[in-house]
mmCIF file with all atom_site columns, C-alpha atoms and ligand atoms in Angstrom:
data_model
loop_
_atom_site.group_PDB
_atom_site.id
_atom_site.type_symbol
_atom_site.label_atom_id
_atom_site.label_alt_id
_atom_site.label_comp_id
_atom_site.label_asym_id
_atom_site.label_entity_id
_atom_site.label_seq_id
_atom_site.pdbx_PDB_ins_code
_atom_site.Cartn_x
_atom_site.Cartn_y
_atom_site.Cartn_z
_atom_site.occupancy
_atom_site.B_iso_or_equiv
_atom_site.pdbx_formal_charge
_atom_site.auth_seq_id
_atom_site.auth_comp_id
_atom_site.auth_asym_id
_atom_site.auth_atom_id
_atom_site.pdbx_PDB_model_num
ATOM   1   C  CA  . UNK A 1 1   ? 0.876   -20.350 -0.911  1.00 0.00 ? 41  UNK A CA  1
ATOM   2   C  CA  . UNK A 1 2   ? -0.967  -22.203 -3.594  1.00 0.00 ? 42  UNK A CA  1
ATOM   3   C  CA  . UNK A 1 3   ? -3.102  -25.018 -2.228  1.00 0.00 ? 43  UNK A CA  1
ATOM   4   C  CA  . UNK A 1 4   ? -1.094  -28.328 -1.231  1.00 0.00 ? 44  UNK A CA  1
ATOM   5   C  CA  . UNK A 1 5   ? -3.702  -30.553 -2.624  1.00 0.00 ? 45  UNK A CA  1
ATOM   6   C  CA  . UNK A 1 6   ? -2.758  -29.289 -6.225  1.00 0.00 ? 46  UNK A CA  1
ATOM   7   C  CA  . UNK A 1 7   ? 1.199   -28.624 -6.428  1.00 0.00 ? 47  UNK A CA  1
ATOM   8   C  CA  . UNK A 1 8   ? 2.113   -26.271 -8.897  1.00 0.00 ? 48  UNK A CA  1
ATOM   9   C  CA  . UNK A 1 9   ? 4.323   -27.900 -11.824 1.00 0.00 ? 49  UNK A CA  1
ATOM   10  C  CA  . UNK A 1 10  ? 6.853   -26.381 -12.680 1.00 0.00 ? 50  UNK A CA  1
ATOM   11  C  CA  . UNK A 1 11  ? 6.542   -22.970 -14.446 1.00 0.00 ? 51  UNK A CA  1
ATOM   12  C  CA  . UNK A 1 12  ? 3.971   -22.254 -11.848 1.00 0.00 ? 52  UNK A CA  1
ATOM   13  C  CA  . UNK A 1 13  ? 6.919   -22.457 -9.251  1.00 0.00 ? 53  UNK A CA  1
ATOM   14  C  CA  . UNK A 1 14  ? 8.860   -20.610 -10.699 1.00 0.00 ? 54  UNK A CA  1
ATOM   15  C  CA  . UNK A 1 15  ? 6.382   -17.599 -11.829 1.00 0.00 ? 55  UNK A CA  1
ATOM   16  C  CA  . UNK A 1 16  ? 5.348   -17.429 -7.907  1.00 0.00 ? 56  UNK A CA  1
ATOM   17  C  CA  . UNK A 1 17  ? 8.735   -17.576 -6.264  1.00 0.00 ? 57  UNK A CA  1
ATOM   18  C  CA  . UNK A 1 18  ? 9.294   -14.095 -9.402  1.00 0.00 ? 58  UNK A CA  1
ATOM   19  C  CA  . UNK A 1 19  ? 5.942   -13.108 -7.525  1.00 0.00 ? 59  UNK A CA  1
ATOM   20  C  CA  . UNK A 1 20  ? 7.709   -13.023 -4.097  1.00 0.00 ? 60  UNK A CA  1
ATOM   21  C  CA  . UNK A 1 21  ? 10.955  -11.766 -5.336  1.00 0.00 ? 61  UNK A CA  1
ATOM   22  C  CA  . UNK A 1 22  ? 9.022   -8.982  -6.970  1.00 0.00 ? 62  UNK A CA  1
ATOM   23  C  CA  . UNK A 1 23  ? 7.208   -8.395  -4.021  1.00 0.00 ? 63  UNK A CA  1
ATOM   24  C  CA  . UNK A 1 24  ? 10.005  -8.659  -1.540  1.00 0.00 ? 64  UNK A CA  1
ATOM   25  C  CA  . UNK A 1 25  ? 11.633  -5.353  -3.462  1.00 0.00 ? 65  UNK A CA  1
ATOM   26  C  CA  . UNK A 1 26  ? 8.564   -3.317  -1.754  1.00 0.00 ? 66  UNK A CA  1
ATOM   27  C  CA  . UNK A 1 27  ? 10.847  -4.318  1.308   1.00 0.00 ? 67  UNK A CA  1
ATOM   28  C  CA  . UNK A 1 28  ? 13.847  -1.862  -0.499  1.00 0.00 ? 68  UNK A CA  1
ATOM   29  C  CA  . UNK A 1 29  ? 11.991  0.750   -1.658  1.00 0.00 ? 69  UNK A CA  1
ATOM   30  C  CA  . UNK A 1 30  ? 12.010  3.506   1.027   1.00 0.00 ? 70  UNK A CA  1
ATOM   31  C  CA  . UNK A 1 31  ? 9.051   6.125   1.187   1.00 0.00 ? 71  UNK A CA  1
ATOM   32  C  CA  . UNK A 1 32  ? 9.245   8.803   -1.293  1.00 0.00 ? 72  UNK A CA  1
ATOM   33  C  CA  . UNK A 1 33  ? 7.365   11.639  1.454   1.00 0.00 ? 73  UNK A CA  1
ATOM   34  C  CA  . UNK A 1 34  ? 10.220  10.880  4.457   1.00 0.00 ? 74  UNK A CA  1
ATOM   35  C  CA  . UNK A 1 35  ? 12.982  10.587  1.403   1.00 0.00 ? 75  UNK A CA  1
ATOM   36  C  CA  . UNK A 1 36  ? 12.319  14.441  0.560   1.00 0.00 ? 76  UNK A CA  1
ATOM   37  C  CA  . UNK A 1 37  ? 11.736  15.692  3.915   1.00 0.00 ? 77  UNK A CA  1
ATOM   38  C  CA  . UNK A 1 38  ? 15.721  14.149  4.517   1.00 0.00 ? 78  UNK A CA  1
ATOM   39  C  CA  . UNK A 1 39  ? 14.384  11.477  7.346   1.00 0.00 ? 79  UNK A CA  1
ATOM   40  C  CA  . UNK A 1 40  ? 16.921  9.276   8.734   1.00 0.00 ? 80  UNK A CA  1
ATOM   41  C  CA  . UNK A 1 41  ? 16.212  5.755   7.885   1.00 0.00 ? 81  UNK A CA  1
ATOM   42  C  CA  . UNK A 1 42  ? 13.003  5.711   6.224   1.00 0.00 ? 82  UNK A CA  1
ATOM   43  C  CA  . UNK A 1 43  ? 10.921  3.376   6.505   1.00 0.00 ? 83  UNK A CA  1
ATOM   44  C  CA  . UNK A 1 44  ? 9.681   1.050   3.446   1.00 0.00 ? 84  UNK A CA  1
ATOM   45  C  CA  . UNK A 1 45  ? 6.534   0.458   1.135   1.00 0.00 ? 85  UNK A CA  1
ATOM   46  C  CA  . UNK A 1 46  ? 6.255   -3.161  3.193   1.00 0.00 ? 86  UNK A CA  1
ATOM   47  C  CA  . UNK A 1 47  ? 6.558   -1.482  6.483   1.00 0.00 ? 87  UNK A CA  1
ATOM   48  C  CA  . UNK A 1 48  ? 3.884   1.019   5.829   1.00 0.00 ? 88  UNK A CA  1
ATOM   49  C  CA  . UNK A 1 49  ? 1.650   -1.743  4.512   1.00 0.00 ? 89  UNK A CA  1
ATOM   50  C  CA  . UNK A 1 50  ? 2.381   -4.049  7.305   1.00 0.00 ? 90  UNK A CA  1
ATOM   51  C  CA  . UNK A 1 51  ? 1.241   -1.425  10.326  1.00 0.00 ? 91  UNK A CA  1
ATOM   52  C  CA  . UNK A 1 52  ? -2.060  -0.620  8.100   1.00 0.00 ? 92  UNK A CA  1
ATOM   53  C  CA  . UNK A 1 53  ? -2.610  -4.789  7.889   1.00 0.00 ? 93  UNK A CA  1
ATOM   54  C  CA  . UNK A 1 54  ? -2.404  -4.404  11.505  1.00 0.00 ? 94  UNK A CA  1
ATOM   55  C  CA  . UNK A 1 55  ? -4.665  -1.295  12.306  1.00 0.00 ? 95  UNK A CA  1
ATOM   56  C  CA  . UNK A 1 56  ? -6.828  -3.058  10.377  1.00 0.00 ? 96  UNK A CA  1
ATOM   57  C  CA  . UNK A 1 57  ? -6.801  -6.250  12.079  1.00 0.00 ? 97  UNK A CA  1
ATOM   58  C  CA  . UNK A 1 58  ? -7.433  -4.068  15.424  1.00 0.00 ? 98  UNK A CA  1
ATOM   59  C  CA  . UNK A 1 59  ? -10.649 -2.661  13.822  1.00 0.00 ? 99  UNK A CA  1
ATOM   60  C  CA  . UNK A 1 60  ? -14.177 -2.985  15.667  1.00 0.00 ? 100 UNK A CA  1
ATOM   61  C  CA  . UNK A 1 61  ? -16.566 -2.034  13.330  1.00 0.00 ? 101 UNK A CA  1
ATOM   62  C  CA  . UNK A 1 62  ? -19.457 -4.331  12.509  1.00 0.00 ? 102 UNK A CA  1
ATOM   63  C  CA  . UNK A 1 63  ? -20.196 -3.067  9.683   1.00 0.00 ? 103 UNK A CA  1
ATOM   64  C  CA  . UNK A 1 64  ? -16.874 -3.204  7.891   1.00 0.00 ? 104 UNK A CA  1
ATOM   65  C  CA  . UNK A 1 65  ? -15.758 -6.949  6.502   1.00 0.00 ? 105 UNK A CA  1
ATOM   66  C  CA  . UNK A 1 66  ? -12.452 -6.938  8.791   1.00 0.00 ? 106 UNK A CA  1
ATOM   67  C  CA  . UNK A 1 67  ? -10.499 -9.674  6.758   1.00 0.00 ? 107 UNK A CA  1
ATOM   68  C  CA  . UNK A 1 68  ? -11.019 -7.614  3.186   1.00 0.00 ? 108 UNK A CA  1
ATOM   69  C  CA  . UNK A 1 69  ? -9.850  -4.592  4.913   1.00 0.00 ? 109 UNK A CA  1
ATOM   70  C  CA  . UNK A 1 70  ? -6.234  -6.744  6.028   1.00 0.00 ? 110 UNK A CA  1
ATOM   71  C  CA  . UNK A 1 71  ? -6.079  -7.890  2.473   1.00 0.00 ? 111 UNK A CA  1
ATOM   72  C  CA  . UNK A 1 72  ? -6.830  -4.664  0.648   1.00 0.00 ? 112 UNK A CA  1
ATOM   73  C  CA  . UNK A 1 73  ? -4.457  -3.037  3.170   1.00 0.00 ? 113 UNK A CA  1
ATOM   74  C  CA  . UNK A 1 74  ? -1.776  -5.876  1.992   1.00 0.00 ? 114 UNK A CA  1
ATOM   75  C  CA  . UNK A 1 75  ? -2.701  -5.051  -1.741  1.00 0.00 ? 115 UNK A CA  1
ATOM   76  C  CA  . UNK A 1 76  ? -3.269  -1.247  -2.003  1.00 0.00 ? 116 UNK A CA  1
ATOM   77  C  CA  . UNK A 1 77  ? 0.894   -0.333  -2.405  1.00 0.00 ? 117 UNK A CA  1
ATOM   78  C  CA  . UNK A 1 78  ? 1.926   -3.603  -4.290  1.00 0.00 ? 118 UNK A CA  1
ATOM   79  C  CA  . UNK A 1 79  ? 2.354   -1.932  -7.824  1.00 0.00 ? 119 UNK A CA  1
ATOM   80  C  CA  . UNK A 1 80  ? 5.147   -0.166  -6.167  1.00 0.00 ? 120 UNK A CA  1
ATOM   81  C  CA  . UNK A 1 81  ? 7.513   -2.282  -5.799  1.00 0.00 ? 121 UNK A CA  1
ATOM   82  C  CA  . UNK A 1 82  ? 7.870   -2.129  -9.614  1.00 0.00 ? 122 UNK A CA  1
ATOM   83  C  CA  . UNK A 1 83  ? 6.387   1.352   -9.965  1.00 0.00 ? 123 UNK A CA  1
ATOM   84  C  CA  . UNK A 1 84  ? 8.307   2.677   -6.775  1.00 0.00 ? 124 UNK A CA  1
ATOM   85  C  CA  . UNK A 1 85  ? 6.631   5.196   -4.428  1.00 0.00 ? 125 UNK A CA  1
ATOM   86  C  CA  . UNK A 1 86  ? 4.866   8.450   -6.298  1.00 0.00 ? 126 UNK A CA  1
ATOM   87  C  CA  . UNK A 1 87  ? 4.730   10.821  -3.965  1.00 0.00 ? 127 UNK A CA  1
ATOM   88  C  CA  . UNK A 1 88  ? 2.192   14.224  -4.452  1.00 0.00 ? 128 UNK A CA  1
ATOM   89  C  CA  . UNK A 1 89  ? 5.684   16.274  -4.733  1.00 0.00 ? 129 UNK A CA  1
ATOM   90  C  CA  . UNK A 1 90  ? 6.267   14.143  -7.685  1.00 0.00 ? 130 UNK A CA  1
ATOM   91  C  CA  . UNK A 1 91  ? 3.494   16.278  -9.548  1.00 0.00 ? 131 UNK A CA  1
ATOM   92  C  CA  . UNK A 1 92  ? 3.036   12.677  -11.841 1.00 0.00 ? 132 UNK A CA  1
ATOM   93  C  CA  . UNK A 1 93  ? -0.943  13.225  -13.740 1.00 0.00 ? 133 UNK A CA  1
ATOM   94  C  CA  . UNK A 1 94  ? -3.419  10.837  -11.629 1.00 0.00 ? 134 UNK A CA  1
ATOM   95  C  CA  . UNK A 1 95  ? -3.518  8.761   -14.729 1.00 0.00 ? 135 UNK A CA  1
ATOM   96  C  CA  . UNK A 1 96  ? -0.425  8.286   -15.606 1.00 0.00 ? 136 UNK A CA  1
ATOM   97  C  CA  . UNK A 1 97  ? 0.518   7.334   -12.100 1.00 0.00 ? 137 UNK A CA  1
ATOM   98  C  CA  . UNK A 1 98  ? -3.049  4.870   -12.415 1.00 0.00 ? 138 UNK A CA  1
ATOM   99  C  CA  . UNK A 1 99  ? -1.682  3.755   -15.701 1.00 0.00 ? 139 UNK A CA  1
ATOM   100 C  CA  . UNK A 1 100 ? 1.920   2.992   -14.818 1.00 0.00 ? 140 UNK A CA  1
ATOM   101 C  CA  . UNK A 1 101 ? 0.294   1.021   -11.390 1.00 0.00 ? 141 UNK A CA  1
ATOM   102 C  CA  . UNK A 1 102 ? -2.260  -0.595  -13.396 1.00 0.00 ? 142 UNK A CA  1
ATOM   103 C  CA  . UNK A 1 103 ? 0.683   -2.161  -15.559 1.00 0.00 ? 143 UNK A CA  1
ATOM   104 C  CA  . UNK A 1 104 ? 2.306   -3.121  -13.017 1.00 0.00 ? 144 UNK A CA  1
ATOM   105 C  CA  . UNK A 1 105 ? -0.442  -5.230  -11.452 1.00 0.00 ? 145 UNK A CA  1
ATOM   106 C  CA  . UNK A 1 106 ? -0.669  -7.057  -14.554 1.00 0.00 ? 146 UNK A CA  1
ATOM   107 C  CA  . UNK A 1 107 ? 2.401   -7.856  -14.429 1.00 0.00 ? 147 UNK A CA  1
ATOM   108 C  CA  . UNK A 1 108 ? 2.190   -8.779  -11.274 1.00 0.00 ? 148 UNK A CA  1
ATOM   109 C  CA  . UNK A 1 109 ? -0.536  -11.075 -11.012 1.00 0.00 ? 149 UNK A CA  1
ATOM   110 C  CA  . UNK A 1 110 ? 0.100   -12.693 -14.368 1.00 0.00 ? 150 UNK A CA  1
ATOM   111 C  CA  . UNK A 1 111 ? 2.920   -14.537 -12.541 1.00 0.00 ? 151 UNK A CA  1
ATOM   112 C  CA  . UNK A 1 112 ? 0.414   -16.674 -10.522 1.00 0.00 ? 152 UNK A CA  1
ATOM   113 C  CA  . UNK A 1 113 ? -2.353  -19.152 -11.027 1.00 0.00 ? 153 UNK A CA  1
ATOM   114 C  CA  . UNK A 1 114 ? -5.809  -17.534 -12.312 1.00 0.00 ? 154 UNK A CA  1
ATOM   115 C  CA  . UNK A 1 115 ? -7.722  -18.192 -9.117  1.00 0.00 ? 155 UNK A CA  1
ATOM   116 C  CA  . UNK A 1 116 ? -5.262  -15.775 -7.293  1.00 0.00 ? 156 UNK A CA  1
ATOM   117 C  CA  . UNK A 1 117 ? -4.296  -13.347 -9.894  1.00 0.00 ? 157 UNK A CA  1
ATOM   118 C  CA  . UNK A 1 118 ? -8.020  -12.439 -9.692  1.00 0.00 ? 158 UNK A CA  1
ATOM   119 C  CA  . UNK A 1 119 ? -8.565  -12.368 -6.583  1.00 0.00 ? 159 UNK A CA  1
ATOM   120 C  CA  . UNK A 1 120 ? -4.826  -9.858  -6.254  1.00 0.00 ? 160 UNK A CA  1
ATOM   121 C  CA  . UNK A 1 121 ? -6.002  -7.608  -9.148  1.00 0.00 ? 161 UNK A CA  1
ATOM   122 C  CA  . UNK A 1 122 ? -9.823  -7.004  -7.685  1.00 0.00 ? 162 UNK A CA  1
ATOM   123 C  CA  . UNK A 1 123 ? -8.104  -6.256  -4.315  1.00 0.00 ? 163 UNK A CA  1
ATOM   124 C  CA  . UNK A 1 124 ? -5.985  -3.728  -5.968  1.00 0.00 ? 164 UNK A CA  1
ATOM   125 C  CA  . UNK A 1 125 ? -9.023  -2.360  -8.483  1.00 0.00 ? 165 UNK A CA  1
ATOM   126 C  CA  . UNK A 1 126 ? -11.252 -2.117  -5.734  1.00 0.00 ? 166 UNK A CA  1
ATOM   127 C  CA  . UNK A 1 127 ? -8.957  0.176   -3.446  1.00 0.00 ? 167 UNK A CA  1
ATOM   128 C  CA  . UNK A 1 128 ? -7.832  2.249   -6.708  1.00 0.00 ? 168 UNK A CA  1
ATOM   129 C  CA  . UNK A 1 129 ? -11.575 2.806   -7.355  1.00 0.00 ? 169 UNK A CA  1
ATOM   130 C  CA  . UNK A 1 130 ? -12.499 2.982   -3.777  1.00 0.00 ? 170 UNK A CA  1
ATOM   131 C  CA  . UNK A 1 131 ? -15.598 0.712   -5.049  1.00 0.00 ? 171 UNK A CA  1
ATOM   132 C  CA  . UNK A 1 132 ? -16.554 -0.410  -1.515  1.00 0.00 ? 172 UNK A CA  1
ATOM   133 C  CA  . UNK A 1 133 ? -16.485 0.966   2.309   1.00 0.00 ? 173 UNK A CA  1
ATOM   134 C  CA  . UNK A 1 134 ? -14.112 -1.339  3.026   1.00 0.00 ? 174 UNK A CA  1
ATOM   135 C  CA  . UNK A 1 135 ? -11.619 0.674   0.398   1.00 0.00 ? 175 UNK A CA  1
ATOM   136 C  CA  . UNK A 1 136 ? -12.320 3.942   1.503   1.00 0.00 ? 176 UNK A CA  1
ATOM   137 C  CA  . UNK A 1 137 ? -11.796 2.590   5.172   1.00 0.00 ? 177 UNK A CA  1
ATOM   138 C  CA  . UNK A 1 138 ? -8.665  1.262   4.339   1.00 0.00 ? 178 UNK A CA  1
ATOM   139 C  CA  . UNK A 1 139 ? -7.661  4.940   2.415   1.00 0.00 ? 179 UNK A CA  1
ATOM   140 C  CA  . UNK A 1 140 ? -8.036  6.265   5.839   1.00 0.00 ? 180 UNK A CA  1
ATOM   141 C  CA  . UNK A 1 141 ? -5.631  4.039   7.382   1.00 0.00 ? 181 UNK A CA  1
ATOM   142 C  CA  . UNK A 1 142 ? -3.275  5.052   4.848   1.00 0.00 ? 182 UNK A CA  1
ATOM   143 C  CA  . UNK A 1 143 ? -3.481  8.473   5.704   1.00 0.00 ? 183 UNK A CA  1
ATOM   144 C  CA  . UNK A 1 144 ? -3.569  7.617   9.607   1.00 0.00 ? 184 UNK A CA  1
ATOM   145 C  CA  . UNK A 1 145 ? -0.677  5.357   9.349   1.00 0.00 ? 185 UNK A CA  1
ATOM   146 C  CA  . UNK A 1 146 ? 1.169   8.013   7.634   1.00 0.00 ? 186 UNK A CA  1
ATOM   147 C  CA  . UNK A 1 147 ? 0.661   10.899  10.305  1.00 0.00 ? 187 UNK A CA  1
ATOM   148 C  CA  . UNK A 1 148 ? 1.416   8.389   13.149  1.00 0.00 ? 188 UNK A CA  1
ATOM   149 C  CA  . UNK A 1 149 ? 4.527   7.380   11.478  1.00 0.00 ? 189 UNK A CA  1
ATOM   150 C  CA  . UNK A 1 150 ? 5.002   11.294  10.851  1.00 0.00 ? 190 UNK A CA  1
ATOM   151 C  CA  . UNK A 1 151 ? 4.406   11.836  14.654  1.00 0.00 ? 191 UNK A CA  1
ATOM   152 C  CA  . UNK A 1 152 ? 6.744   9.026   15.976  1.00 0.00 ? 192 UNK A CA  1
ATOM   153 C  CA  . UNK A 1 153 ? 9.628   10.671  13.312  1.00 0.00 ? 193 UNK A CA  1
ATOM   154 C  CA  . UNK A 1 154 ? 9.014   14.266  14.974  1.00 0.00 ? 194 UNK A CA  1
ATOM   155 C  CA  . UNK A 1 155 ? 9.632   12.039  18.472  1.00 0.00 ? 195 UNK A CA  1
ATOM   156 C  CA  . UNK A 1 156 ? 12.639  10.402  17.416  1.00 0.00 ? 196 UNK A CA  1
ATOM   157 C  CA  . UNK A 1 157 ? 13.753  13.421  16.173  1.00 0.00 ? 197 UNK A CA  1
ATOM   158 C  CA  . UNK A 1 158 ? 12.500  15.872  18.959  1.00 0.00 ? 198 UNK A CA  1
ATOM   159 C  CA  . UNK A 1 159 ? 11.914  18.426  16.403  1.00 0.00 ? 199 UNK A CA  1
ATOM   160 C  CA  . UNK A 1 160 ? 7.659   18.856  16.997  1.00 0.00 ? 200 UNK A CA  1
ATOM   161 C  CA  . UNK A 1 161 ? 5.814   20.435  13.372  1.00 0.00 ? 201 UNK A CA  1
ATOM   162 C  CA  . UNK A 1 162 ? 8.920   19.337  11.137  1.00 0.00 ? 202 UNK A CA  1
ATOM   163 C  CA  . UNK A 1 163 ? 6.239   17.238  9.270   1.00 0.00 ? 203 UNK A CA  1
ATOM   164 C  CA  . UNK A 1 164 ? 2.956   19.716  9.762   1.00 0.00 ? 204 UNK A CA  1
ATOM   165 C  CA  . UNK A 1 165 ? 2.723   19.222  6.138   1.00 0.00 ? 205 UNK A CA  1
ATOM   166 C  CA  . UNK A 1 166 ? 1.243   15.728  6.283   1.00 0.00 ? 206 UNK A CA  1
ATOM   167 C  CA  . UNK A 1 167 ? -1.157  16.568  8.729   1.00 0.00 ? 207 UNK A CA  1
ATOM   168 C  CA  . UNK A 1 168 ? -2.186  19.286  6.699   1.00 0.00 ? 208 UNK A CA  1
ATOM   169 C  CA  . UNK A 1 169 ? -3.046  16.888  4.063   1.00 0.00 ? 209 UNK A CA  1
ATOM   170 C  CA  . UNK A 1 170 ? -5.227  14.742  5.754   1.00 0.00 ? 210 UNK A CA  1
ATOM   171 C  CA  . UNK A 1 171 ? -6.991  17.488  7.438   1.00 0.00 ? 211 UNK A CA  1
ATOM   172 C  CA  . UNK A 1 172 ? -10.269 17.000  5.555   1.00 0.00 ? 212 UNK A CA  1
ATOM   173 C  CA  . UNK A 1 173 ? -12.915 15.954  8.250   1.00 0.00 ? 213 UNK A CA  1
ATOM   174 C  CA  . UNK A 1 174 ? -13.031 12.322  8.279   1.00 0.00 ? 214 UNK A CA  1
ATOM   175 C  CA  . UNK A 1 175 ? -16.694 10.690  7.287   1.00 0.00 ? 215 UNK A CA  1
ATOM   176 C  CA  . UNK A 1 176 ? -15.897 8.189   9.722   1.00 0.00 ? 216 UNK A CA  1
ATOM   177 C  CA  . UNK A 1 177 ? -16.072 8.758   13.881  1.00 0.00 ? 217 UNK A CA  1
HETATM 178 N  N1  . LIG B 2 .   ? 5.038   15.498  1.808   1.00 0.00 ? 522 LIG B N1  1
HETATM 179 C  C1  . LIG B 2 .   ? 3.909   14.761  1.693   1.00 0.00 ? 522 LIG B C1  1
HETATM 180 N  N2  . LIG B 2 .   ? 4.033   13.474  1.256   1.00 0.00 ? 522 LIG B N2  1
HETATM 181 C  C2  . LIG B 2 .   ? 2.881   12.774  1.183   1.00 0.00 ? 522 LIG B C2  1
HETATM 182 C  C3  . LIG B 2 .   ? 1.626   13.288  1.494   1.00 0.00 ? 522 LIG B C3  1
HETATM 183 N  N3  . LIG B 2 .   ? 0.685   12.319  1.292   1.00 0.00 ? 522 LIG B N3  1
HETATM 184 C  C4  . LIG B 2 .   ? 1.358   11.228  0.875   1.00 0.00 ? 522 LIG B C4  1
HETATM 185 N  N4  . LIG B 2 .   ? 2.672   11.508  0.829   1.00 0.00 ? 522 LIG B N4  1
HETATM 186 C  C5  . LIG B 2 .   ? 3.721   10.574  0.468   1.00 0.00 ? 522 LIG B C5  1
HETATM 187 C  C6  . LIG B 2 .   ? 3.733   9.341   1.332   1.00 0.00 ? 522 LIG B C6  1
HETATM 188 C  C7  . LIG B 2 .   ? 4.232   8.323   0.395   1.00 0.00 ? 522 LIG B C7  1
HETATM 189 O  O1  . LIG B 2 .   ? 5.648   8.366   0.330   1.00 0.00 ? 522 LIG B O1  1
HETATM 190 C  C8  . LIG B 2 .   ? 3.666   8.741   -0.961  1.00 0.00 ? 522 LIG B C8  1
HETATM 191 C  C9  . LIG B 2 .   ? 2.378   8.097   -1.387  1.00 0.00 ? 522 LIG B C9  1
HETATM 192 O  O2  . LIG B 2 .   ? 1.761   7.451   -0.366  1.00 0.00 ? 522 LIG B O2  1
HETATM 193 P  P1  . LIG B 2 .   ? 0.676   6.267   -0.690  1.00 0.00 ? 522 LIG B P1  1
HETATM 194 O  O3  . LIG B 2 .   ? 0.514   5.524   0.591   1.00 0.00 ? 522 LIG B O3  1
HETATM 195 O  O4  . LIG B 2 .   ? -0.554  7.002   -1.133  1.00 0.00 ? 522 LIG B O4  1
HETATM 196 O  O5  . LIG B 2 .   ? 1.276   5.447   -1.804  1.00 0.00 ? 522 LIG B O5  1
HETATM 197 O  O6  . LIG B 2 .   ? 3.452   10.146  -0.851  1.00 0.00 ? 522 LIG B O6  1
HETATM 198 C  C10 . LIG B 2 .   ? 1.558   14.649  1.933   1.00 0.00 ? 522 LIG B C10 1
HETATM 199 O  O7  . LIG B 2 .   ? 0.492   15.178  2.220   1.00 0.00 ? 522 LIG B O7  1
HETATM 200 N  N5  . LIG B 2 .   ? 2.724   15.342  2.004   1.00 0.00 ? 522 LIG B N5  1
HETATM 201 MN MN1 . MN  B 3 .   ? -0.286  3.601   1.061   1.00 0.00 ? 523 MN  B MN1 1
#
């Protein structure tokens, strides 16, 4: 939250707590990939986001800045709680799915004080341009955190290779051990 020593004044209360209701939504908005594949109770934006905050966290790897990775991992989806959850199968152009996400963090961050709607936007910029190695470490989560959550949905549903598809995907040899 903003820093106690200077309270926001009004307006600037109000513009946060739209933040956080705007941000909250990403708790709603189910994931598009387990919404076409017809899985039971998918899980959200917020959930997906949370676990890769987490594998994150549990990362040993000296040269990596741990705390960026958390907070890019805690940035990377964000837009989509306005822009909801493009999925590959949506076949939406790279740039206009950059474009509509771009707007969206805009919007976004122009709800809170200029200190933090910098530091928010950069986060989200430096993922989306995968500018540093703590970005393109944090891509991999995503696709890790998608194949384990595509592996404990194959559990819970005993049905082993339903979801092949997304391992498929991320198939590509990792530059990373
Ligand atoms: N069927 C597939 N869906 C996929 C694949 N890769 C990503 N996705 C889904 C997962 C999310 O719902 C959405 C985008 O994920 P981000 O974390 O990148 O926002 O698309 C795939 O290979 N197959
Ligand atoms: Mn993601």
């Amino acid at each position: 939250m903003a820093s106690a020593s200077v309270p926001l004044a009004g307006r600037g209360v109000r513009d946060l707590l739209r933040f956080l209701r705007l941000v909250g939504q990403l708790k709603r908005v189910p994931r598009t990939g387990w919404v076409y594949r017809n899985v039971e109770r998918p899980e959200s934006v917020s959930d997906h986001m949370y676990r890769m905050a987490v594998m994150a966290l549990v990362t040993k790897d000296e040269h990596l800045n741990k705390d960026r990775c958390v907070r890019l991992a805690l940035v990377h989806d964000m837009a989509e709680c306005i822009v909801g959850d493009i999925a590959p199968a949506d076949n939406i152009p790279k740039e206009e799915k950059h474009r509509r996400e771009e707007e969206a963090m805009k919007q976004l961050t122009r709800l809170l004080p200029e200190d933090l709607r910098k530091e928010l936007y950069e986060l989200w910029e430096e993922y989306e341009t995968q500018s540093s190695a703590e970005a393109r470490f944090v891509k991999q989560l995503d696709q890790c955190e998608m194949i384990l959550q595509a592996s404990e949905y194959e559990d819970l549903e005993n049905k082993p290779g339903r979801l092949q598809d997304f391992y498929d995907s991320t198939a590509a040899p990792l530059p990373r051990p």
